[in-house]
Short mmCIF file of C-alpha atoms and ligand atoms in Angstrom, two decimals:
data_model
loop_
_atom_site.label_atom_id
_atom_site.label_comp_id
_atom_site.label_asym_id
_atom_site.label_seq_id
_atom_site.Cartn_x
_atom_site.Cartn_y
_atom_site.Cartn_z
CA MET O 1 -13.65 24.57 62.36
CA PRO O 2 -10.92 24.92 64.87
CA LYS O 3 -8.18 22.41 64.62
CA PHE O 4 -7.91 19.46 67.03
CA LEU O 5 -5.73 19.24 69.77
CA LEU O 6 -3.71 16.05 69.30
CA THR O 7 -0.29 17.28 69.75
CA ARG O 8 1.12 18.51 73.08
CA VAL O 9 2.21 21.75 71.65
CA ASP O 10 -1.13 22.40 70.24
CA ALA O 11 -2.86 21.26 73.42
CA LEU O 12 -0.79 23.34 75.67
CA ALA O 13 -1.04 26.35 73.42
CA ARG O 14 -4.87 26.03 73.51
CA LEU O 15 -4.86 25.63 77.46
CA ALA O 16 -2.82 28.72 77.69
CA GLN O 17 -5.36 30.58 75.24
CA PHE O 18 -8.54 29.31 77.01
CA THR O 19 -7.44 29.68 80.61
CA PRO O 20 -8.56 33.22 80.94
CA LEU O 21 -12.04 32.22 80.02
CA ALA O 22 -12.12 29.13 82.49
CA GLY O 23 -13.59 31.15 85.30
CA THR O 24 -16.82 33.24 85.36
CA ALA O 25 -16.86 33.40 81.57
CA TYR O 26 -17.12 29.59 81.31
CA ALA O 27 -19.81 29.38 84.03
CA THR O 28 -21.99 31.64 82.39
CA ARG O 29 -21.45 30.85 78.61
CA ARG O 30 -20.62 27.18 78.71
CA ASN O 31 -23.99 25.93 77.53
CA PHE O 32 -24.64 28.51 74.82
CA VAL O 33 -24.18 26.62 71.51
CA ARG O 34 -22.87 28.46 68.39
CA ALA O 35 -24.57 27.22 65.28
CA ASP O 36 -21.76 28.49 63.17
CA GLY O 37 -19.34 25.81 64.77
CA ASP O 38 -17.20 28.32 66.54
CA HIS O 39 -17.02 26.90 70.14
CA ALA O 40 -14.82 29.44 71.62
CA ASP O 41 -16.59 29.48 75.04
CA VAL O 42 -15.56 25.96 75.76
CA SER O 43 -12.05 24.62 75.93
CA ARG O 44 -12.27 21.93 73.19
CA LEU O 45 -9.52 20.20 75.18
CA SER O 46 -11.28 16.83 75.21
CA ALA O 47 -9.47 15.37 72.33
CA ALA O 48 -6.24 16.02 74.32
CA LEU O 49 -7.53 15.05 77.67
CA ARG O 50 -9.03 11.78 76.57
CA ARG O 51 -5.63 10.68 75.40
CA ARG O 52 -3.61 12.50 78.13
CA VAL O 53 -1.77 14.50 75.61
CA VAL O 54 -2.22 16.98 78.71
CA GLY O 55 -3.10 15.59 82.11
CA GLU O 56 -6.30 16.76 83.94
CA ASP O 57 -3.74 17.81 86.71
CA GLU O 58 -2.09 20.23 84.33
CA VAL O 59 -5.19 21.54 83.05
CA VAL O 60 -6.82 22.35 86.47
CA ARG O 61 -3.44 23.55 87.76
CA ALA O 62 -3.15 26.24 84.94
CA VAL O 63 -6.84 27.23 85.54
CA LEU O 64 -6.40 27.57 89.20
CA ALA O 65 -3.30 29.77 88.73
CA ALA O 66 -5.35 32.11 86.97
CA HIS O 67 -8.83 32.10 88.85
CA PRO O 68 -9.83 31.81 92.42
CA GLN O 69 -11.31 28.30 93.30
CA ASP O 70 -14.76 29.49 93.42
CA ARG O 71 -14.88 31.09 90.13
CA ALA O 72 -13.25 28.09 88.44
CA GLU O 73 -15.43 25.68 90.23
CA LYS O 74 -17.67 24.88 87.24
CA PHE O 75 -14.86 24.24 84.81
CA ILE O 76 -13.05 22.01 87.30
CA ALA O 77 -16.22 20.10 88.16
CA GLU O 78 -16.59 19.47 84.15
CA VAL O 79 -12.90 18.10 84.37
CA PHE O 80 -13.91 15.79 87.21
CA TRP O 81 -17.13 14.40 85.28
CA ARG O 82 -14.55 12.72 82.92
CA THR O 83 -12.95 11.25 85.87
CA TYR O 84 -16.04 10.25 87.15
CA TRP O 85 -17.35 8.26 84.21
CA LYS O 86 -13.93 6.61 83.95
CA GLY O 87 -13.98 5.44 87.68
CA TRP O 88 -17.65 4.34 87.39
CA LEU O 89 -17.02 2.22 84.36
CA GLU O 90 -13.88 0.83 85.65
CA ALA O 91 -15.70 -0.96 88.58
CA ARG O 92 -18.48 -2.09 86.00
CA PRO O 93 -16.67 -2.77 82.80
CA GLY O 94 -19.28 -5.24 81.70
CA VAL O 95 -21.54 -2.27 80.84
CA TRP O 96 -19.15 -1.31 77.98
CA VAL O 97 -19.15 -4.96 76.49
CA GLN O 98 -22.77 -5.21 77.07
CA THR O 99 -23.71 -1.86 75.24
CA GLN O 100 -21.55 -2.93 72.40
CA ASP O 101 -23.14 -6.21 71.88
CA GLN O 102 -26.71 -4.61 72.31
CA ALA O 103 -25.70 -2.12 69.55
CA ALA O 104 -24.58 -4.66 67.23
CA GLN O 105 -27.82 -6.48 67.75
CA GLN O 106 -29.91 -3.48 67.14
CA GLN O 107 -28.01 -2.48 63.91
CA ALA O 108 -29.07 -5.84 62.56
CA ASN O 109 -32.73 -4.89 62.77
CA PRO O 110 -33.47 -3.53 59.32
CA ALA O 111 -36.08 -1.22 60.55
CA ILE O 112 -34.04 0.46 63.28
CA ALA O 113 -30.98 0.54 61.07
CA ARG O 114 -33.04 2.46 58.36
CA THR O 115 -34.26 5.02 60.73
CA ALA O 116 -30.81 5.26 62.30
CA ALA O 117 -29.13 5.70 58.98
CA ALA O 118 -31.53 8.74 58.09
CA ALA O 119 -30.77 10.29 61.55
CA ILE O 120 -27.08 9.91 61.06
CA ALA O 121 -27.29 11.36 57.66
CA GLY O 122 -29.16 14.50 58.97
CA ARG O 123 -32.34 13.60 57.43
CA THR O 124 -34.97 13.62 60.21
CA GLY O 125 -36.70 16.89 59.35
CA ILE O 126 -35.69 18.15 62.81
CA ALA O 127 -33.60 21.06 61.91
CA ALA O 128 -31.46 21.21 65.08
CA PHE O 129 -30.85 17.45 65.11
CA ASP O 130 -29.96 17.50 61.37
CA HIS O 131 -27.59 20.40 61.81
CA TRP O 132 -25.67 18.51 64.50
CA ALA O 133 -25.71 15.27 62.89
CA ARG O 134 -24.10 16.92 59.94
CA GLU O 135 -21.56 18.87 62.13
CA LEU O 136 -20.38 15.49 63.76
CA ALA O 137 -20.05 13.99 60.44
CA GLU O 138 -17.95 16.99 59.10
CA THR O 139 -15.81 17.90 62.20
CA GLY O 140 -15.79 14.86 64.72
CA TYR O 141 -16.83 17.33 67.45
CA LEU O 142 -20.13 18.45 69.06
CA HIS O 143 -20.59 20.85 72.04
CA ASN O 144 -21.68 19.19 75.23
CA TRP O 145 -25.01 20.73 75.16
CA ALA O 146 -25.62 19.76 71.73
CA ARG O 147 -24.61 16.28 72.55
CA MET O 148 -27.41 16.19 75.05
CA GLN O 149 -30.04 17.44 72.80
CA VAL O 150 -28.96 14.94 70.17
CA ALA O 151 -28.93 11.86 72.39
CA SER O 152 -32.25 13.02 73.80
CA ILE O 153 -34.06 13.43 70.48
CA TRP O 154 -32.50 10.08 69.18
CA THR O 155 -33.85 8.29 72.27
CA PHE O 156 -37.13 10.05 73.01
CA THR O 157 -38.31 11.53 69.80
CA LEU O 158 -37.01 9.24 67.28
CA GLY O 159 -37.56 6.16 69.48
CA LEU O 160 -34.21 4.69 68.55
CA PRO O 161 -32.10 2.65 71.09
CA TRP O 162 -29.56 4.57 72.89
CA GLN O 163 -26.95 2.03 72.76
CA LEU O 164 -27.02 2.37 68.71
CA GLY O 165 -26.70 6.24 69.22
CA ALA O 166 -23.76 5.70 71.55
CA SER O 167 -22.21 3.53 68.91
CA TRP O 168 -22.64 6.02 66.27
CA THR O 169 -21.10 8.96 68.41
CA TYR O 170 -18.24 6.77 69.42
CA ASP O 171 -17.38 5.98 65.92
CA ARG O 172 -17.40 9.72 64.83
CA LEU O 173 -16.25 11.92 67.83
CA ILE O 174 -12.51 12.70 67.88
CA ASP O 175 -12.63 12.57 71.83
CA ALA O 176 -14.39 9.31 71.42
CA ASP O 177 -14.11 7.76 74.88
CA PRO O 178 -15.65 4.40 76.15
CA ALA O 179 -16.67 5.79 79.68
CA SER O 180 -17.74 9.63 78.91
CA ASN O 181 -19.76 8.49 75.73
CA THR O 182 -21.51 5.33 76.99
CA LEU O 183 -22.43 6.65 80.29
CA SER O 184 -23.53 10.04 79.00
CA TRP O 185 -25.91 8.25 76.65
CA ARG O 186 -27.39 6.28 79.49
CA TRP O 187 -27.53 9.18 81.65
CA VAL O 188 -29.65 10.97 79.14
CA ALA O 189 -31.70 7.85 78.60
CA GLY O 190 -32.74 7.89 82.23
CA LEU O 191 -30.70 4.96 83.13
CA HIS O 192 -27.93 6.33 85.31
CA THR O 193 -29.95 8.22 87.74
CA ALA O 194 -32.73 6.09 88.00
CA GLY O 195 -35.91 7.59 86.50
CA LYS O 196 -34.22 11.01 85.74
CA ALA O 197 -34.00 11.34 81.88
CA TYR O 198 -32.91 14.41 80.03
CA LEU O 199 -35.88 15.52 77.70
CA ALA O 200 -34.88 18.11 74.95
CA ASP O 201 -37.19 21.08 74.45
CA GLY O 202 -37.69 22.87 71.16
CA ASP O 203 -37.91 26.39 72.94
CA ARG O 204 -34.74 25.88 74.83
CA ILE O 205 -32.94 24.77 71.94
CA ALA O 206 -33.93 27.97 70.17
CA ALA O 207 -32.75 29.98 73.07
CA MET O 208 -29.29 28.29 73.66
CA THR O 209 -28.55 28.68 70.04
CA GLY O 210 -29.40 32.28 69.74
CA GLN O 211 -32.54 31.45 67.84
CA HIS O 212 -30.38 29.89 65.12
CA LEU O 213 -31.45 26.39 65.38
CA ARG O 214 -35.27 25.06 65.64
CA ALA O 215 -36.52 21.67 66.82
CA GLU O 216 -40.32 21.11 66.21
CA GLY O 217 -42.36 18.09 67.13
CA LEU O 218 -40.00 16.80 69.99
CA ALA O 219 -41.28 14.30 72.43
CA SER O 220 -43.10 15.86 75.37
CA GLU O 221 -42.49 12.83 77.59
CA ALA O 222 -39.36 10.54 78.35
CA HIS O 223 -40.42 7.08 78.05
CA ILE O 224 -37.18 5.68 79.90
CA PRO O 225 -36.15 2.52 78.02
CA GLN O 226 -36.07 -0.71 79.96
CA ASP O 227 -32.78 -1.33 81.34
CA THR O 228 -30.89 -4.74 81.34
CA PRO O 229 -29.64 -5.78 84.77
CA LEU O 230 -26.31 -3.99 85.23
CA PRO O 231 -23.25 -6.57 85.31
CA PRO O 232 -21.81 -6.81 88.83
CA ARG O 233 -19.50 -4.08 90.23
CA ILE O 234 -15.96 -5.40 90.50
CA ALA O 235 -12.85 -4.35 92.49
CA LEU O 236 -10.76 -1.69 90.96
CA ARG O 237 -7.67 -3.06 89.45
CA GLU O 238 -4.55 -2.52 91.02
CA PRO O 239 -1.61 -2.47 88.82
CA ALA O 240 1.69 -4.13 89.77
CA ALA O 241 4.66 -2.05 90.88
CA LEU O 242 7.39 -0.92 88.34
CA ASP O 243 10.92 -2.21 88.85
CA PRO O 244 13.19 0.68 88.27
CA ALA O 245 16.21 -1.76 87.61
CA LYS O 246 14.79 -3.68 84.90
CA PRO O 247 15.56 -2.90 81.18
CA THR O 248 12.33 -1.35 80.04
CA LEU O 249 10.50 -0.64 76.93
CA VAL O 250 7.98 2.20 77.13
CA LEU O 251 4.74 1.43 75.16
CA ILE O 252 2.83 4.39 74.18
CA THR O 253 -0.90 3.74 73.49
CA PRO O 254 -3.88 6.54 73.09
CA GLU O 255 -4.72 5.99 76.72
CA ASP O 256 -1.65 8.06 78.00
CA CYS O 257 0.29 10.19 75.55
CA SER O 258 2.39 12.11 78.00
CA LEU O 259 4.07 9.47 79.72
CA GLU O 260 7.30 11.46 79.99
CA THR O 261 5.61 13.74 82.20
CA VAL O 262 4.51 11.17 84.87
CA LEU O 263 6.89 8.10 85.09
CA PRO O 264 9.39 7.65 87.81
CA ALA O 265 13.25 7.28 86.87
CA LEU O 266 13.42 3.91 84.94
CA ASN O 267 15.97 1.95 83.07
CA ILE O 268 14.35 2.83 79.67
CA ARG O 269 15.99 1.25 76.51
CA ALA O 270 13.36 2.16 73.79
CA ALA O 271 9.89 3.64 73.34
CA ALA O 272 7.44 2.26 71.13
CA THR O 273 3.80 2.40 69.69
CA VAL O 274 1.73 -0.50 68.37
CA ARG O 275 -0.26 0.41 65.21
CA ASP O 276 -3.24 -1.71 66.22
CA LEU O 277 -3.75 -0.07 69.41
CA ALA O 278 -4.89 3.17 67.65
CA HIS O 279 -8.67 3.12 67.04
CA SER O 280 -8.60 6.20 64.60
CA THR O 281 -6.38 8.51 62.76
CA ALA O 282 -6.62 10.92 65.68
CA ASP O 283 -5.22 8.36 67.84
CA ARG O 284 -2.41 7.71 65.29
CA ILE O 285 -1.48 11.36 65.31
CA ALA O 286 -1.55 11.75 69.16
CA GLN O 287 0.52 8.34 69.40
CA ALA O 288 3.20 9.64 66.84
CA ASP O 289 3.59 12.92 68.60
CA ALA O 290 3.91 11.31 71.96
CA LEU O 291 6.53 8.73 70.56
CA THR O 292 8.77 11.55 69.24
CA ARG O 293 8.60 13.36 72.80
CA ALA O 294 9.19 10.16 74.51
CA ALA O 295 12.36 9.28 72.58
CA ALA O 296 13.68 12.72 73.06
CA HIS O 297 12.99 12.80 76.64
CA TRP O 298 14.63 9.38 77.38
CA ARG O 299 17.14 9.62 74.58
CA CYS O 300 16.23 6.30 73.33
CA PRO O 301 15.01 4.79 69.95
CA ALA O 302 11.46 5.39 68.75
CA LEU O 303 9.93 2.30 67.32
CA GLU O 304 6.84 1.76 65.31
CA CYS O 305 5.79 -1.73 65.71
CA SER O 306 3.09 -3.65 63.91
CA ASP O 307 2.28 -6.15 66.53
CA ASP O 308 4.93 -8.30 67.96
CA LEU O 309 5.91 -6.66 71.10
CA SER O 310 7.71 -9.36 72.55
CA THR O 311 10.31 -9.55 69.53
CA LEU O 312 10.88 -5.93 69.98
CA ALA O 313 11.31 -5.94 73.76
CA CYS O 314 13.82 -8.88 73.24
CA ALA O 315 15.74 -7.20 70.67
CA TYR O 316 16.38 -4.36 73.01
CA GLY O 317 17.00 -6.61 75.94
CA CYS O 318 13.89 -5.49 77.93
CA THR O 319 12.26 -7.67 80.46
CA GLN O 320 9.54 -5.04 81.46
CA ILE O 321 7.24 -3.15 79.45
CA VAL O 322 5.76 -0.16 80.94
CA THR O 323 2.58 1.62 79.58
CA GLY O 324 -0.02 3.99 80.82
CA PHE O 325 -2.97 2.45 82.71
CA ALA O 326 -5.68 1.38 80.25
CA PRO O 327 -9.04 1.99 81.54
CA THR O 328 -12.10 -0.14 80.21
CA GLY O 329 -12.04 0.08 76.41
CA PRO O 330 -10.22 -1.33 73.41
CA VAL O 331 -6.63 -0.76 74.44
CA ALA O 332 -7.33 -2.50 77.98
CA SER O 333 -8.94 -5.52 76.05
CA VAL O 334 -5.65 -6.01 73.98
CA LEU O 335 -3.40 -5.57 76.78
CA ALA O 336 -5.13 -8.04 78.93
CA ARG O 337 -4.95 -10.50 76.03
CA ILE O 338 -0.97 -10.00 75.24
CA ALA O 339 0.02 -9.77 78.84
CA PRO O 340 -0.06 -13.58 79.54
CA ALA O 341 1.72 -14.36 76.32
CA LEU O 342 4.62 -11.66 77.27
CA ALA O 343 4.71 -13.29 80.63
CA THR O 344 5.70 -16.63 79.20
CA GLN O 345 8.55 -14.87 77.43
CA GLY O 346 9.75 -13.47 80.79
CA ILE O 347 8.37 -9.99 80.13
CA THR O 348 6.09 -8.17 82.52
CA LEU O 349 3.80 -5.67 81.16
CA ILE O 350 2.99 -2.85 83.79
CA GLU O 351 0.43 -0.33 83.43
CA HIS O 352 1.30 2.85 85.33
CA GLN O 353 -1.59 4.38 87.00
CA ARG O 354 -1.83 8.22 87.41
CA GLU O 355 -2.22 9.47 90.88
CA TRP O 356 -5.33 11.27 89.46
CA ASP O 357 -7.08 8.30 88.72
CA ARG O 358 -5.92 6.24 91.90
CA LEU O 359 -7.12 8.84 94.37
CA ALA O 360 -10.43 9.62 92.71
CA TRP O 361 -11.75 6.28 91.33
CA PRO O 362 -12.55 4.85 94.74
CA HIS O 363 -15.11 7.88 94.97
CA CYS O 364 -17.00 7.15 91.72
CA THR O 365 -19.13 4.21 92.81
CA THR O 366 -22.46 5.98 93.17
CA GLY O 367 -23.58 9.42 91.84
CA PHE O 368 -21.17 12.34 90.76
CA PHE O 369 -21.95 14.36 94.05
CA GLN O 370 -20.05 11.62 95.96
CA LEU O 371 -16.93 12.53 93.88
CA LYS O 372 -17.86 16.40 93.56
CA SER O 373 -17.75 16.91 97.36
CA ARG O 374 -14.28 15.47 97.53
CA ILE O 375 -12.88 17.63 94.86
CA PRO O 376 -11.23 20.31 97.25
CA GLY O 377 -9.52 17.58 99.25
CA LEU O 378 -8.41 15.70 96.10
CA LEU O 379 -6.83 18.98 94.82
CA ARG O 380 -5.02 19.55 98.05
CA GLN O 381 -3.70 15.84 97.73
CA HIS O 382 -2.34 16.62 94.32
CA GLY O 383 -0.89 20.17 95.90
CA ILE O 384 -2.87 22.03 93.46
CA ALA O 385 -5.09 24.03 95.86
C1 LIG V 401 -24.23 12.06 74.70
C2 LIG V 401 -22.69 12.35 75.07
C3 LIG V 401 -21.67 11.75 74.66
C4 LIG V 401 -20.39 12.13 75.01
N1 LIG V 401 -19.23 11.59 74.53
C5 LIG V 401 -18.00 11.85 74.80
C6 LIG V 401 -16.95 11.22 74.46
O1 LIG V 401 -17.01 10.13 73.77
N2 LIG V 401 -15.70 11.79 74.80
C7 LIG V 401 -15.75 12.78 75.70
O2 LIG V 401 -14.40 13.15 76.06
N3 LIG V 401 -16.65 13.38 76.17
C8 LIG V 401 -17.91 13.05 75.81
N4 LIG V 401 -19.07 13.67 76.19
C9 LIG V 401 -18.69 14.67 77.28
C10 LIG V 401 -18.58 16.12 76.89
O3 LIG V 401 -19.72 16.51 75.94
C11 LIG V 401 -17.31 16.48 76.18
O4 LIG V 401 -16.05 15.94 76.90
C12 LIG V 401 -17.09 17.94 76.04
O5 LIG V 401 -18.28 18.45 75.10
C13 LIG V 401 -15.86 18.20 75.24
O6 LIG V 401 -15.72 19.45 74.83
P1 LIG V 401 -14.62 20.44 75.47
O7 LIG V 401 -13.39 19.94 75.71
O8 LIG V 401 -14.83 21.81 74.84
O9 LIG V 401 -15.30 20.72 77.03
P2 LIG V 401 -15.33 21.86 78.14
O10 LIG V 401 -16.62 22.36 78.40
O11 LIG V 401 -14.29 22.77 77.88
O12 LIG V 401 -14.85 20.82 79.44
C14 LIG V 401 -13.47 20.78 79.82
C15 LIG V 401 -13.15 19.34 80.09
O13 LIG V 401 -14.02 18.56 80.91
C16 LIG V 401 -14.54 17.40 80.57
N5 LIG V 401 -15.89 17.50 80.34
C17 LIG V 401 -16.75 18.45 80.23
N6 LIG V 401 -18.13 17.89 80.20
C18 LIG V 401 -18.12 16.68 80.43
C19 LIG V 401 -19.08 15.71 80.49
N7 LIG V 401 -20.39 16.05 80.32
N8 LIG V 401 -18.69 14.44 80.68
C20 LIG V 401 -17.51 14.29 80.84
N9 LIG V 401 -16.41 15.15 80.72
C21 LIG V 401 -16.64 16.30 80.51
C22 LIG V 401 -13.81 17.16 79.30
O14 LIG V 401 -12.71 16.44 79.59
C23 LIG V 401 -13.54 18.53 78.74
O15 LIG V 401 -12.51 18.55 77.78
C24 LIG V 401 -20.29 13.38 75.90
C25 LIG V 401 -21.47 13.90 76.40
C26 LIG V 401 -22.61 13.52 75.99
C27 LIG V 401 -23.80 14.23 76.63
#
């Protein structure tokens, strides 16, 4: 299995290696799934992009330097799917909370839990599904097209709740992302685009895997699960402005692991990570790499903090903590909890939002095509195309 791209050196090396394939080759081959686990036709950059070890703008810029825009269109659109899901969930954060609550309730049902456990262990008797369940367990990665088949078979053939499936893959994927994971499962289940589900098909699975994987006895109809009413849409959060003069502690979280490439000039005294903000070993590797880079870039101490950020900030005379914007997910929940406590100590916690998100998220309120039609304009605004 190829190694995961959790350090910036590795991610940039993979980007350089993959860039020549991001044009026509990607458009024609990206949906073929190699059963041997060699996913050379796709970038495998998701673990890095999810944590912003590299930024979407950097990836798209590199690809457009190598290909005319019309040839790279497919790849660029896929990168914008990540943006779309993020922006969509940002306006409906309740969907993330609701999905987690529902998965916990489903897991407490012994019959559901038993069937789910057999599926997760790769014991359904559906060869392709079992193969991918094992691949996920062993590697933490699945090709996008395989993820679609897995989610579809789980929901429509095995009759398991999609929320529990989303919880399974979120716990196992190295690129686990609240928005892309939760909303892709909803999309497969037919809940994102009302009435339009994704139904896996055995012949197509055989064809797309070069006849290596079989899936017999699949559901021939998608019985779309009943949806709970969506929590109300809220206004997008607008982070407060940074104060360039204030003594600042830079907080690195798994939500933005290349802050040194995007932050404006600040009075930085130290850079830190907080152990509890890492959800997985992969997060910890990416955070540690980002911390080392940040300390070298700003020539400041690199601090690994167990939890008490205010003590750390005070020790370095910092009255401002700057971190990457945390979209809906575990890091955002922690930041929302600690910000008021920091404020009582005279320390402001500011999330720095990337231009990429600020410009795109307002166009993520309905379907993907609302955003897609704006991609050329957005790229011009970034000076990329
Ligand atoms: C059920 C299901 C669950 C998923 N869960 C996650 C998840 O937890 N985390 C995650 O990052 N992606 C998730 N995806 C989206 C997608 O499968 C992965 O981003 C992609 O497979 C990563 O491989 P890659 O980097 O080689 O992609 P490439 O094909 O090389 O695409 C380039 C980049 O575009 C983005 N991208 C591509 N396809 C999608 C997509 N369908 N949705 C959103 N972004 C996309 C990713 O950032 C990816 O790195 C999920 C998809 C499905 C169907």
